PDB file of C-alpha atoms in Angstrom:
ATOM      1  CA  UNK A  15      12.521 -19.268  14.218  1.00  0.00           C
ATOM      2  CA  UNK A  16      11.928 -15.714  15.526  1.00  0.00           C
ATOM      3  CA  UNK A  17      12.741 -14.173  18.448  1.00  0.00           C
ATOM      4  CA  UNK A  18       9.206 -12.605  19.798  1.00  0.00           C
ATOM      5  CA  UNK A  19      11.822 -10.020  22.167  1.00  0.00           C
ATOM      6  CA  UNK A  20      13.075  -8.579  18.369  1.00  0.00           C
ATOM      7  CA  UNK A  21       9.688  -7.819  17.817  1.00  0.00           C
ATOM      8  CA  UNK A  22       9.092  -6.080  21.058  1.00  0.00           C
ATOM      9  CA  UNK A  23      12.663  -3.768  21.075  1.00  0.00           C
ATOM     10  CA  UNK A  24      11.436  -2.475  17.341  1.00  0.00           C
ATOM     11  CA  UNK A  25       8.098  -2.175  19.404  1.00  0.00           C
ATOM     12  CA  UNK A  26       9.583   0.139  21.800  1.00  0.00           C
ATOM     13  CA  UNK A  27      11.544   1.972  20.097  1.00  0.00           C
ATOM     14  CA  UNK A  28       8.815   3.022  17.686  1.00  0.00           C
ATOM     15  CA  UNK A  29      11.483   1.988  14.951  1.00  0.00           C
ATOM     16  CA  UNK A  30      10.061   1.566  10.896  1.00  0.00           C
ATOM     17  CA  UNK A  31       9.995  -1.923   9.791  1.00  0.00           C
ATOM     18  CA  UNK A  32      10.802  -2.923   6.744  1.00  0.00           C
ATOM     19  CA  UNK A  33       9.786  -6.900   6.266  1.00  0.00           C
ATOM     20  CA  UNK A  34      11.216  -8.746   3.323  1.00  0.00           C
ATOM     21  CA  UNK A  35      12.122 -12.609   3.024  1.00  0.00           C
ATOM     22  CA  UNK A  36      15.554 -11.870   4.404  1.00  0.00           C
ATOM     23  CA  UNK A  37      13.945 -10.895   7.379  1.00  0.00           C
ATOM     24  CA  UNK A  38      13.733  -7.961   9.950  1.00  0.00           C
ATOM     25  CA  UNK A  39      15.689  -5.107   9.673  1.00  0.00           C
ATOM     26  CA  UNK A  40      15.663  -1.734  11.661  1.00  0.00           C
ATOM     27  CA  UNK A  41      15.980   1.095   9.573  1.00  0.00           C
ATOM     28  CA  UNK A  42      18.778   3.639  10.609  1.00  0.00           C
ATOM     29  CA  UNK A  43      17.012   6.359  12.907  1.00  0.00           C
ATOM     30  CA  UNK A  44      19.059   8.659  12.276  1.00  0.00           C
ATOM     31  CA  UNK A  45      17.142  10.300   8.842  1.00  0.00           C
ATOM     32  CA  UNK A  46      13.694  11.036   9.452  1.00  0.00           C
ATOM     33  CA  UNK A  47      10.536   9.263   7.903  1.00  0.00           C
ATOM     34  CA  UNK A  48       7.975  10.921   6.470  1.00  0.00           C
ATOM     35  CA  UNK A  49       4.789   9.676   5.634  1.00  0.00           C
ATOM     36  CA  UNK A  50       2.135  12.012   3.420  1.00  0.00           C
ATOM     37  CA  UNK A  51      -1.243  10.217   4.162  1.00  0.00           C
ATOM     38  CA  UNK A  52      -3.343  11.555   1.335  1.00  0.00           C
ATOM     39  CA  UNK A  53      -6.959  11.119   1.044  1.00  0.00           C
ATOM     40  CA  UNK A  54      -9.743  11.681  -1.757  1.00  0.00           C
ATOM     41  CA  UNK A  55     -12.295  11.897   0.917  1.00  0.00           C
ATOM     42  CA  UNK A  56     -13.249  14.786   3.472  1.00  0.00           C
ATOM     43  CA  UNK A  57     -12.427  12.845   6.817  1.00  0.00           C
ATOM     44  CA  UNK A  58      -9.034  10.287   7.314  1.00  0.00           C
ATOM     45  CA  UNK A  59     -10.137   6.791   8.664  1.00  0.00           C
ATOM     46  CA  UNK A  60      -8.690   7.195  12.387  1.00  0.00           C
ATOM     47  CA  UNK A  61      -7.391   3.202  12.014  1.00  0.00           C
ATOM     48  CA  UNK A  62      -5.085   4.258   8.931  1.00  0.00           C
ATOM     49  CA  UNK A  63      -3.752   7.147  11.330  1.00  0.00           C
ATOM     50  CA  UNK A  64      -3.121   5.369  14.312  1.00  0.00           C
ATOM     51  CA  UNK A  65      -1.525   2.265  12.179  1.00  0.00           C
ATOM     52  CA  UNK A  66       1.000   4.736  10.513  1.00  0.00           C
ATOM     53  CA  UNK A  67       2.288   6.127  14.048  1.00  0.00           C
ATOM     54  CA  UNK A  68       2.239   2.788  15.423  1.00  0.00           C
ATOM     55  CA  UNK A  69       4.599   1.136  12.815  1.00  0.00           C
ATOM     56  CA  UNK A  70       7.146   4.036  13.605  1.00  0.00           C
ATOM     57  CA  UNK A  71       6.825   6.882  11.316  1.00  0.00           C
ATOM     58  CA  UNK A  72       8.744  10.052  12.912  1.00  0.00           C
ATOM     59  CA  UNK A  73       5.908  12.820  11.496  1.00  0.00           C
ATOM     60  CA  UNK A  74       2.787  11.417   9.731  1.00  0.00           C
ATOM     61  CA  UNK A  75       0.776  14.462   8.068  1.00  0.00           C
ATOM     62  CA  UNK A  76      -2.995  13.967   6.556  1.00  0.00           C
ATOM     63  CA  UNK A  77      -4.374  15.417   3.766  1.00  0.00           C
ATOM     64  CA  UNK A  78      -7.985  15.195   3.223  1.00  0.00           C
ATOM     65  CA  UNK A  79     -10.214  15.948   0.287  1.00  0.00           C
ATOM     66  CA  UNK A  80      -7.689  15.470  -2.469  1.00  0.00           C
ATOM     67  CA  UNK A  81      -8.803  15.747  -5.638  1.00  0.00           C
ATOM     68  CA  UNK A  82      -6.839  13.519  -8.693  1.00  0.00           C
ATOM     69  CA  UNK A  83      -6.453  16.922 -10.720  1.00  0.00           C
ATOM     70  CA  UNK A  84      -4.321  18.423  -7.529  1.00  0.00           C
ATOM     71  CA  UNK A  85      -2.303  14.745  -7.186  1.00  0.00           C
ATOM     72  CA  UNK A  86      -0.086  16.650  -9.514  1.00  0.00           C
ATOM     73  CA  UNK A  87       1.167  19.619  -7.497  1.00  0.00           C
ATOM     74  CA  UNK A  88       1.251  17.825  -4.263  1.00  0.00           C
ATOM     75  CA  UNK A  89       3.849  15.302  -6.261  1.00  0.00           C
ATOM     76  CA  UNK A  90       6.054  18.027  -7.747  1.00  0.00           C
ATOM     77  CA  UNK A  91       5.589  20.068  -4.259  1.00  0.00           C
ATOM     78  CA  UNK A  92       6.464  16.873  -2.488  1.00  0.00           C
ATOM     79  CA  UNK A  93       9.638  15.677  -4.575  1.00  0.00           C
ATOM     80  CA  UNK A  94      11.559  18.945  -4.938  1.00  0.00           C
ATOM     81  CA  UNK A  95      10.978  19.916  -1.279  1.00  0.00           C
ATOM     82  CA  UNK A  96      13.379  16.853   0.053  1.00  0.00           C
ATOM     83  CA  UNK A  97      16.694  15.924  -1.015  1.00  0.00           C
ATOM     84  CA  UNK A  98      16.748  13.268  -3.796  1.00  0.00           C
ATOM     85  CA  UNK A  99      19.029  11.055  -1.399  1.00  0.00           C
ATOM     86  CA  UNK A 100      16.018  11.403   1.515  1.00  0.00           C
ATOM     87  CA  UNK A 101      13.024  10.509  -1.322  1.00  0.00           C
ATOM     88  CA  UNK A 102      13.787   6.615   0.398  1.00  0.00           C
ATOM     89  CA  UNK A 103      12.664   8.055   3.850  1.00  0.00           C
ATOM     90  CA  UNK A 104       9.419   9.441   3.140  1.00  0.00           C
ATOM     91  CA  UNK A 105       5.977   7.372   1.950  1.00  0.00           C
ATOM     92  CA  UNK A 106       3.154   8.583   0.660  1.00  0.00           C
ATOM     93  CA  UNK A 107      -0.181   6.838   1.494  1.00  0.00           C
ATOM     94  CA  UNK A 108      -3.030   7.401  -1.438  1.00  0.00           C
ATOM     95  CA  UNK A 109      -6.231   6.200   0.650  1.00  0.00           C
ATOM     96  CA  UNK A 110     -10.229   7.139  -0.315  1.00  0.00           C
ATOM     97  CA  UNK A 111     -13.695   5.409  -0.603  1.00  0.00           C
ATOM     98  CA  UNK A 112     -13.978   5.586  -4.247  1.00  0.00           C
ATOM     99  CA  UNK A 113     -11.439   3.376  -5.907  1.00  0.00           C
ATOM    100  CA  UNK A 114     -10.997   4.877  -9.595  1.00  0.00           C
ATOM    101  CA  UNK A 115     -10.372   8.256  -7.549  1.00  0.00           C
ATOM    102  CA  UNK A 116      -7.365   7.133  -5.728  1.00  0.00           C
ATOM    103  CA  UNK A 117      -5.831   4.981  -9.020  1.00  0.00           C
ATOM    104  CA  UNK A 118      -6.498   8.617 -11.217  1.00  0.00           C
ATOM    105  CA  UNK A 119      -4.651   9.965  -8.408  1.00  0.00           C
ATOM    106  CA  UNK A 120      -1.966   7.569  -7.991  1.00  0.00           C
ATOM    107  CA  UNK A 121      -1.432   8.005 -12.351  1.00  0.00           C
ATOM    108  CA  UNK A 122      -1.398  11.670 -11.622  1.00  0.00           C
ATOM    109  CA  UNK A 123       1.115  11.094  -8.722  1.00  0.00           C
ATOM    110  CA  UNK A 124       3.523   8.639 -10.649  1.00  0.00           C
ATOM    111  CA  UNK A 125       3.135  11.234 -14.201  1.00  0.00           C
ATOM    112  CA  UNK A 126       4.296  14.137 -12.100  1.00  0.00           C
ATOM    113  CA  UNK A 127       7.259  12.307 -11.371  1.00  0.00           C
ATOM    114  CA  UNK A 128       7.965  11.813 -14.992  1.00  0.00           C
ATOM    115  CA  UNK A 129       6.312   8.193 -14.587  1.00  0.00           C
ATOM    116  CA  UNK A 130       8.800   6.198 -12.709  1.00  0.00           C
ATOM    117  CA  UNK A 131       8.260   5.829  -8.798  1.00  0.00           C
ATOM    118  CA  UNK A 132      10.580   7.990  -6.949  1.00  0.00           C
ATOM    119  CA  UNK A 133       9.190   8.577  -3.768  1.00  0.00           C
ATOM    120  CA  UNK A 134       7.023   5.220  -2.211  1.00  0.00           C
ATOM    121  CA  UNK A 135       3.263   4.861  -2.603  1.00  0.00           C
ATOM    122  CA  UNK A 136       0.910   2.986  -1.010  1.00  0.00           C
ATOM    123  CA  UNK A 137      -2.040   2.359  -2.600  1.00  0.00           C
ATOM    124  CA  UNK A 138      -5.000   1.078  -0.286  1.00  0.00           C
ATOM    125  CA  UNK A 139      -8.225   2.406  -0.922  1.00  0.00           C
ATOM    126  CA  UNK A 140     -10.267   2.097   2.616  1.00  0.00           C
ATOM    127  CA  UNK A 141      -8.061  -1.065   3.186  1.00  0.00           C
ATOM    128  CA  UNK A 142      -9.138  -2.970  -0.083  1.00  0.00           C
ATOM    129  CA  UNK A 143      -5.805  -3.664  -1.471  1.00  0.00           C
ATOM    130  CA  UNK A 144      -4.437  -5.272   1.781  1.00  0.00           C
ATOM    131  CA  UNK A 145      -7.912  -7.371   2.185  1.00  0.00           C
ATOM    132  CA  UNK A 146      -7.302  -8.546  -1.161  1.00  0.00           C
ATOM    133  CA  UNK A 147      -3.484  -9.290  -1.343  1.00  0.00           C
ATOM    134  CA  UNK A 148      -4.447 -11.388   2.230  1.00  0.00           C
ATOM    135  CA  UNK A 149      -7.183 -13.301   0.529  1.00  0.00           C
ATOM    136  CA  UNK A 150      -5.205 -14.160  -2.622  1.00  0.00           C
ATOM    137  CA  UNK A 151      -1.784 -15.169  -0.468  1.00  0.00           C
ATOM    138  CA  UNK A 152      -4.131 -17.743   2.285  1.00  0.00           C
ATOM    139  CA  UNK A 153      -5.037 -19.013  -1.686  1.00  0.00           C
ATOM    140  CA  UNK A 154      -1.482 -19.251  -2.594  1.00  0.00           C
ATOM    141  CA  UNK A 155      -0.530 -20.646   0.452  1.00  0.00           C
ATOM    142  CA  UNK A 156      -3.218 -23.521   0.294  1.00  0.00           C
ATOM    143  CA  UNK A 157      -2.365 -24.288  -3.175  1.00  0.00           C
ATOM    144  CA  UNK A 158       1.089 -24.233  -2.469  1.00  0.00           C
ATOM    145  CA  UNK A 159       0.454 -26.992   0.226  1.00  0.00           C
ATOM    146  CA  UNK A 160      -1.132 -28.858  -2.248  1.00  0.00           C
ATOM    147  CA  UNK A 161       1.381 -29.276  -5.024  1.00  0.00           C
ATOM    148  CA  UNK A 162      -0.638 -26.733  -6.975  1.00  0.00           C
ATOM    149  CA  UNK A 163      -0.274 -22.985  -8.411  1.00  0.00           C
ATOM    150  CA  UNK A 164      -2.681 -20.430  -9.826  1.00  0.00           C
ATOM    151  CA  UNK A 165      -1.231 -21.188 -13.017  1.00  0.00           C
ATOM    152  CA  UNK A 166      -4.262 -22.312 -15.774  1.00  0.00           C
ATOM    153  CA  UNK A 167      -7.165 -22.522 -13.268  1.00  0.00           C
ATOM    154  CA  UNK A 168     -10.185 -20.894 -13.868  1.00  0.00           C
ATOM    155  CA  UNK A 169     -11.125 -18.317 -10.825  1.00  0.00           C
ATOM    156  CA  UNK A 170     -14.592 -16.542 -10.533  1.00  0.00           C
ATOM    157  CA  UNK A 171     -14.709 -14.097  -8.264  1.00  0.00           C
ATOM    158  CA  UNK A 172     -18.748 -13.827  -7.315  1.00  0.00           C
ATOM    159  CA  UNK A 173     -19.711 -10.375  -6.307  1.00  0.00           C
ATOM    160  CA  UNK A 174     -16.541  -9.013  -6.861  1.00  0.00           C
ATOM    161  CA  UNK A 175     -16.745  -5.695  -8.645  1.00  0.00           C
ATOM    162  CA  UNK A 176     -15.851  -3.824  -5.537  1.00  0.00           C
ATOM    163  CA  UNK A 177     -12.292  -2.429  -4.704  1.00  0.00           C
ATOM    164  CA  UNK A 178     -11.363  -5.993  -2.698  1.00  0.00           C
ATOM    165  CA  UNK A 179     -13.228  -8.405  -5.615  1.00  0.00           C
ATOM    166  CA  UNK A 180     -11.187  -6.227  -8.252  1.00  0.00           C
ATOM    167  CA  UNK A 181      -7.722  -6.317  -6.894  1.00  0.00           C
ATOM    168  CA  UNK A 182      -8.182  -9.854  -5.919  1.00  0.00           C
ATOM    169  CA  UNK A 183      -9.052 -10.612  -9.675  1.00  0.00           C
ATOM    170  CA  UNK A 184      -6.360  -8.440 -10.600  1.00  0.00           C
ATOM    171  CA  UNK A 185      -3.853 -10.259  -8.171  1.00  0.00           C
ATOM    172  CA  UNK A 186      -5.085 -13.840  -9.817  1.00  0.00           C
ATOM    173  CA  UNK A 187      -4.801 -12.988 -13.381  1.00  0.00           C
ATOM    174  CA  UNK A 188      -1.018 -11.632 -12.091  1.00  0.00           C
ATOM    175  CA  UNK A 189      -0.669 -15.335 -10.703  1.00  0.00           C
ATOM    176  CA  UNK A 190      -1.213 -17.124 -13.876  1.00  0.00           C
ATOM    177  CA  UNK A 191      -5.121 -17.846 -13.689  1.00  0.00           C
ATOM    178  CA  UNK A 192      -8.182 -17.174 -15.917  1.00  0.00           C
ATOM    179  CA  UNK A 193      -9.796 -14.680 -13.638  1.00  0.00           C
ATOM    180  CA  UNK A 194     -14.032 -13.698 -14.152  1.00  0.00           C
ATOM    181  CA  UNK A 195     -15.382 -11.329 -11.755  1.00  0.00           C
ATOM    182  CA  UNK A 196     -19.494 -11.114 -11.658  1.00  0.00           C
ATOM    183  CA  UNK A 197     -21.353  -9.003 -10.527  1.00  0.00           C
ATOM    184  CA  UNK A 198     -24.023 -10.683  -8.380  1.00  0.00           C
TER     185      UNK A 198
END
C-alpha cells in the first residue's frame, strides 16, 4: 500500500520523481536537473511546460522551431557543456506535431552522441507516445487479468496511421502480436 502523505512531501518539495517497480524514490537535490524541452514546431504546448516544472525540474529551458538537421549541434553543444558524471541530471524532451520530424531528430540526437544514449530523451510527439503506451498497458492489464498475453494474437489497429495508432502498433508487435494498422 502507499502512503498518499509520500506523495504530497515529494509534492511540496517540488522534488524529481523517478517511478520504477521498486517504488518511489527522491532523487538527491543536491545536483541540479536540467531539462532541454526541444520542439520541431514554432510555439511549445503550454501543458508540456507546466507538466515539466510541476514534476520538479530545477531549470526547464524551451527550444522552439528545431529543425532535425540542427538536432546535431544542439546534442554535441548539449553533452560537452556538462560534466559526463551530471549527463544523469539533465533530460531532454524531443516534442513536435509532425511525428517523422521529431524521430529524424531524435536519430540525429542519439548519432551525435556516437549512437548510444548518454544524456535521457523523451520522445512524445504532442503527447502521442504516452496516449499510446496508456492504451496498450489498460490492454496488457486486461489480458493479464484474463490468463492471456499479446503473444500470437492478431491486433488491427483501425485508423491508426497517426502518431498514437503507430506507436500503439509498434508497442503490440514489441508485445508478441501480429499487429495491422489501416488506414480508414
Amino acid at each position: 500500500m502507499v502512503d498518499i502523505n509520500q506523495y504530497k512531501k515529494v509534492l511540496r518539495e517540488q522534488s524529481i520523481v523517478e517511478w520504477s517497480n521498486i517504488g518511489l524514490h527522491i532523487k538527491d537535490r543536491r545536483k541540479k536537473f536540467l531539462l532541454f524541452m526541444i520542439d520541431t514546431d514554432s510555439k511549445a504546448s503550454p501543458f508540456d511546460i507546466n507538466m515539466a516544472y510541476e514534476s520538479g525540474y530545477d531549470m526547464c529551458v524551451h527550444f522552439s522551431g528545431l529543425s532535425p538537421e540542427e538536432a546535431t549541434g544542439f546534442m554535441l553543444d548539449l553533452y560537452y557543456s556538462r560534466y559526463e558524471k551530471n549527463h544523469k541530471y539533465t533530460t531532454i524532451f524531443l516534442n513536435g506535431k509532425d511525428f517523422d520530424k521529431v524521430y529524424d531528430a531524435f536519430n540525429k540526437a542519439k548519432k551525435a552522441m556516437g549512437g548510444t544514449i548518454k544524456i535521457p530523451i523523451v520522445i512524445d510527439p504532442r503527447g502521442a507516445a504516452t496516449t499510446a503506451a496508456s492504451l496498450v498497458a489498460k490492454m496488457k492489464g486486461i489480458l493479464i487479468e484474463k490468463g492471456e498475453s499479446f503473444k500470437n494474437r492478431k491486433i488491427t489497429i483501425l485508423g491508426g496511421t497517426g502518431p498514437v495508432g503507430r506507436i500503439a502498433g509498434a508497442l503490440c508487435n514489441e508485445e508478441g502480436a501480429d499487429t495491422w494498422i489501416v488506414e480508414t
